[in-house]
CSV table of C-alpha atoms in Angstrom, one decimal:
chain,number,residue,atom,x,y,z
P,1,MET,CA,98.5,75.6,128.9
P,2,ALA,CA,97.6,76.3,132.3
P,3,VAL,CA,97.7,79.8,133.9
P,4,SER,CA,100.4,80.3,136.5
P,5,GLN,CA,100.7,82.8,139.4
P,6,GLY,CA,102.1,86.1,138.5
P,7,GLU,CA,101.4,85.9,134.8
P,8,VAL,CA,100.2,89.1,133.3
P,9,TYR,CA,97.4,89.3,130.7
P,10,GLU,CA,96.3,92.5,129.0
P,11,ASN,CA,93.4,93.6,127.1
P,12,PRO,CA,94.1,96.8,125.1
P,13,ARG,CA,90.7,97.4,123.9
P,14,CYS,CA,89.2,97.3,127.6
P,15,ARG,CA,92.4,99.0,129.0
P,16,GLU,CA,92.7,96.1,131.4
P,17,ARG,CA,95.7,94.4,132.9
P,18,VAL,CA,95.2,91.3,134.8
P,19,VAL,CA,97.8,89.7,137.2
P,20,ILE,CA,97.1,86.2,138.4
P,21,ARG,CA,97.1,85.8,142.2
P,22,THR,CA,95.7,82.3,142.5
P,23,PRO,CA,95.3,80.3,139.3
P,24,ALA,CA,92.6,77.7,138.8
P,25,ALA,CA,95.3,75.0,138.5
P,26,GLN,CA,96.0,75.4,142.2
P,27,THR,CA,92.4,74.9,143.2
P,28,GLY,CA,91.2,72.1,141.1
P,29,GLY,CA,89.8,74.2,138.6
P,30,GLU,CA,87.1,75.8,140.9
P,31,ARG,CA,88.6,79.1,141.9
P,32,THR,CA,90.7,81.9,140.5
P,33,VAL,CA,91.9,85.2,142.1
P,34,MET,CA,93.2,88.0,140.1
P,35,ASP,CA,94.4,91.7,140.5
P,36,VAL,CA,92.8,93.8,137.9
P,37,TYR,CA,94.2,97.1,136.9
P,38,VAL,CA,92.1,99.4,134.7
P,39,GLN,CA,93.0,102.6,133.1
P,40,PRO,CA,90.7,105.7,133.1
P,41,GLY,CA,88.0,105.0,130.6
P,42,GLY,CA,88.5,101.4,130.8
P,43,ALA,CA,85.5,98.8,131.3
P,44,VAL,CA,84.7,95.2,130.8
P,45,SER,CA,83.7,94.5,127.2
P,46,GLY,CA,79.9,94.1,127.9
P,47,ALA,CA,77.1,93.3,130.3
P,48,HIS,CA,77.0,89.6,130.8
P,49,VAL,CA,76.1,86.8,133.2
P,50,HIS,CA,78.0,83.8,134.6
P,51,PRO,CA,75.4,80.9,134.6
P,52,LEU,CA,77.3,78.7,137.2
P,53,SER,CA,79.7,80.9,138.7
P,54,GLU,CA,80.0,83.6,141.5
P,55,GLU,CA,82.3,86.6,141.5
P,56,ARG,CA,83.4,88.8,144.2
P,57,PHE,CA,85.1,92.2,143.6
P,58,THR,CA,87.1,94.0,146.1
P,59,LEU,CA,88.4,97.4,145.7
P,60,VAL,CA,92.3,98.2,146.5
P,61,ARG,CA,92.4,101.6,145.1
P,62,GLY,CA,90.6,104.1,142.9
P,63,ARG,CA,87.0,103.9,142.1
P,64,VAL,CA,85.0,101.2,140.2
P,65,GLY,CA,81.5,101.1,139.3
P,66,PHE,CA,79.2,98.2,138.9
P,67,SER,CA,75.8,97.5,137.4
P,68,VAL,CA,74.2,94.5,138.9
P,69,ASP,CA,70.9,93.5,137.6
P,70,GLY,CA,70.1,97.3,136.8
P,71,ARG,CA,71.3,98.5,140.2
P,72,GLU,CA,74.4,100.7,140.1
P,73,VAL,CA,77.1,100.7,142.8
P,74,VAL,CA,80.5,102.4,143.0
P,75,LEU,CA,83.3,101.0,145.3
P,76,GLU,CA,85.5,103.9,146.5
P,77,ARG,CA,87.0,102.9,149.7
P,78,PRO,CA,89.8,100.0,149.9
P,79,GLY,CA,88.1,96.8,151.3
P,80,GLN,CA,84.6,97.6,149.9
P,81,SER,CA,83.4,94.4,148.2
P,82,ILE,CA,80.4,93.3,146.0
P,83,LEU,CA,79.2,89.7,145.3
P,84,ILE,CA,77.8,88.9,142.1
P,85,PRO,CA,75.6,85.6,142.3
P,86,PRO,CA,75.3,83.2,139.4
P,87,GLY,CA,73.0,84.4,136.7
P,88,ALA,CA,73.1,88.0,137.7
P,89,LYS,CA,73.5,90.4,134.8
P,90,HIS,CA,76.5,92.8,135.5
P,91,ARG,CA,79.2,94.9,134.1
P,92,TRP,CA,81.9,97.1,135.7
P,93,TRP,CA,84.1,100.2,134.7
P,94,ASN,CA,86.7,102.6,136.0
P,95,ALA,CA,84.7,105.2,137.7
P,96,GLY,CA,87.6,107.7,138.3
P,97,GLY,CA,90.2,109.7,136.8
P,98,GLU,CA,93.2,107.4,137.7
P,99,GLU,CA,94.2,103.8,137.3
P,100,SER,CA,91.9,101.5,139.4
P,101,ARG,CA,92.9,98.2,141.1
P,102,HIS,CA,90.6,95.6,142.3
P,103,ILE,CA,90.6,91.9,143.2
P,104,CYS,CA,88.3,89.7,141.2
P,105,GLU,CA,87.6,86.2,142.7
P,106,LEU,CA,85.6,83.7,140.6
P,107,ARG,CA,84.3,80.5,142.1
P,108,GLY,CA,83.0,77.7,139.8
P,109,ARG,CA,84.2,76.9,136.2
P,110,ALA,CA,87.4,78.9,137.1
P,111,ASP,CA,89.6,77.0,134.6
P,112,ARG,CA,87.1,77.6,131.8
P,113,PHE,CA,86.9,81.3,132.7
P,114,GLU,CA,90.6,81.5,132.5
P,115,GLN,CA,90.6,80.0,128.9
P,116,LEU,CA,87.7,82.1,127.6
P,117,VAL,CA,88.5,85.6,129.1
P,118,LEU,CA,92.4,85.6,129.5
P,119,ARG,CA,93.2,83.3,126.5
P,120,GLN,CA,90.4,83.7,123.9
P,121,LEU,CA,88.7,87.1,124.4
P,122,PHE,CA,92.0,88.9,125.4
P,123,GLY,CA,93.7,87.3,122.4
P,124,LEU,CA,91.1,88.5,120.0
P,125,ALA,CA,91.5,91.9,121.6
P,126,GLN,CA,95.4,91.9,121.4
P,127,ASP,CA,95.1,90.9,117.6
P,128,GLY,CA,92.7,93.7,116.8
P,129,ARG,CA,89.8,91.3,116.1
P,130,THR,CA,87.2,93.0,118.3
P,131,GLY,CA,85.4,96.2,118.4
P,132,PRO,CA,86.7,99.3,120.3
P,133,GLU,CA,85.0,98.0,123.5
P,134,GLY,CA,86.5,94.5,123.2
P,135,MET,CA,83.4,92.7,121.7
P,136,PRO,CA,84.0,90.1,118.9
P,137,ASN,CA,82.1,90.5,115.8
P,138,LEU,CA,78.9,88.3,115.5
P,139,LEU,CA,80.3,85.3,113.7
P,140,GLN,CA,83.2,85.1,116.3
P,141,GLN,CA,80.6,85.5,119.1
P,142,ALA,CA,78.6,82.7,117.7
P,143,VAL,CA,81.2,80.1,117.8
P,144,THR,CA,82.8,81.3,121.2
P,145,THR,CA,79.4,81.8,123.1
P,146,LEU,CA,78.3,78.2,122.0
P,147,GLU,CA,81.7,76.7,123.0
P,148,PHE,CA,81.7,78.5,126.4
P,149,ASP,CA,78.0,79.1,127.3
P,150,ASP,CA,78.4,77.4,130.7
P,151,VAL,CA,80.9,80.2,131.7
P,152,LEU,CA,79.7,83.5,130.2
P,153,ARG,CA,76.9,85.0,128.1
P,154,PHE,CA,76.6,88.5,126.9
P,155,THR,CA,73.1,89.7,127.7
P,156,THR,CA,72.5,91.3,124.2
P,157,PRO,CA,70.5,90.0,122.5
P,158,PRO,CA,68.6,87.9,125.0
P,159,TRP,CA,69.9,84.5,125.6
P,160,PRO,CA,66.9,82.6,123.7
P,161,VAL,CA,67.6,84.8,120.7
P,162,GLN,CA,71.3,84.1,120.8
P,163,ARG,CA,70.7,80.4,120.9
P,164,VAL,CA,68.7,80.4,117.8
P,165,LEU,CA,70.8,83.0,116.0
P,166,PHE,CA,74.2,81.6,116.9
P,167,GLY,CA,72.9,78.1,116.0
P,168,VAL,CA,72.3,79.4,112.5
P,169,LEU,CA,75.6,81.4,112.2
P,170,ALA,CA,78.0,79.0,113.9
P,171,PRO,CA,78.2,76.5,110.9
P,172,VAL,CA,78.9,79.4,108.5
P,173,ALA,CA,81.5,80.8,110.9
P,174,ARG,CA,83.4,77.6,111.2
P,175,LEU,CA,83.4,77.3,107.4
P,176,LEU,CA,84.9,80.8,107.2
P,177,GLY,CA,87.6,79.6,109.7
P,178,TYR,CA,86.3,81.0,113.0
P,179,GLN,CA,87.2,79.0,116.2
P,180,GLY,CA,85.2,79.1,119.4
P,181,CYS,CA,88.4,78.1,121.2
P,182,ASN,CA,91.6,79.1,119.2
P,183,PRO,CA,94.6,76.7,119.9
P,184,GLU,CA,96.8,79.6,119.2
P,185,TYR,CA,95.4,81.8,122.0
P,186,MET,CA,95.3,78.8,124.3
P,187,HIS,CA,99.2,78.5,124.1
P,188,ARG,CA,100.1,82.1,123.7
P,189,ARG,CA,102.5,83.2,126.6
P,190,PRO,CA,101.5,86.0,128.9
P,191,SER,CA,103.0,89.4,128.2
P,192,GLU,CA,105.1,89.1,131.4
P,193,THR,CA,105.6,87.5,134.9
P,194,ALA,CA,105.2,90.0,137.7
P,195,GLU,CA,105.6,90.2,141.5
P,196,LEU,CA,102.4,90.3,143.3
P,197,GLU,CA,101.5,93.5,144.8
P,198,PRO,CA,100.7,93.0,148.6
P,199,LEU,CA,97.1,93.3,149.7
P,200,PRO,CA,95.9,95.7,152.5
P,201,ASP,CA,94.5,93.8,155.5
P,202,GLU,CA,90.9,95.0,154.7
P,203,VAL,CA,91.2,93.3,151.2
P,204,ALA,CA,93.0,90.2,152.1
P,205,ALA,CA,90.4,89.3,154.7
P,206,TRP,CA,88.0,88.5,151.7
P,207,HIS,CA,90.4,86.5,149.8
P,208,ARG,CA,92.3,84.4,152.2
């Protein structure tokens, strides 16, 4: 089921609420733009890379910290932006004491990104099938990572180790009922549909 503008997706583990601004279905599957709201203490579930996609994050309000290939940056003024190239190890977190809001724009494999992150990973978190920080268990990681390794790879353990380890674990996981792309999550309705908040000019300039 395709993602649509205004749909809201929530990850209770990461304290993250996403509102779709431009869905991949409107861009031939190549670009998605999302409003990301993060509560204090919230963060992406783990350091990761996108092998074939680039991301741009632009701050709207609050403070958001980033670690990119070991370098830390904090966005703290509306309109500040950071570009994450394909293959760069990165993670982000709310770096302030109030809800933050930033725009995330992903180019390349955007339709697959929506399936993995908004459907599969958020669905697992909603059902309590992840750890406190939103990471699936090792058997779930094995089948989901092999299903979506063109979209996102967590960086621990290193990718060559993951390939060997998950290649061994995946058949066992499937026998136990784990699915890399769970049909239930692919068809789960979003929590609500919301009106898009307007973007300040200094933010809109990055995402026209």
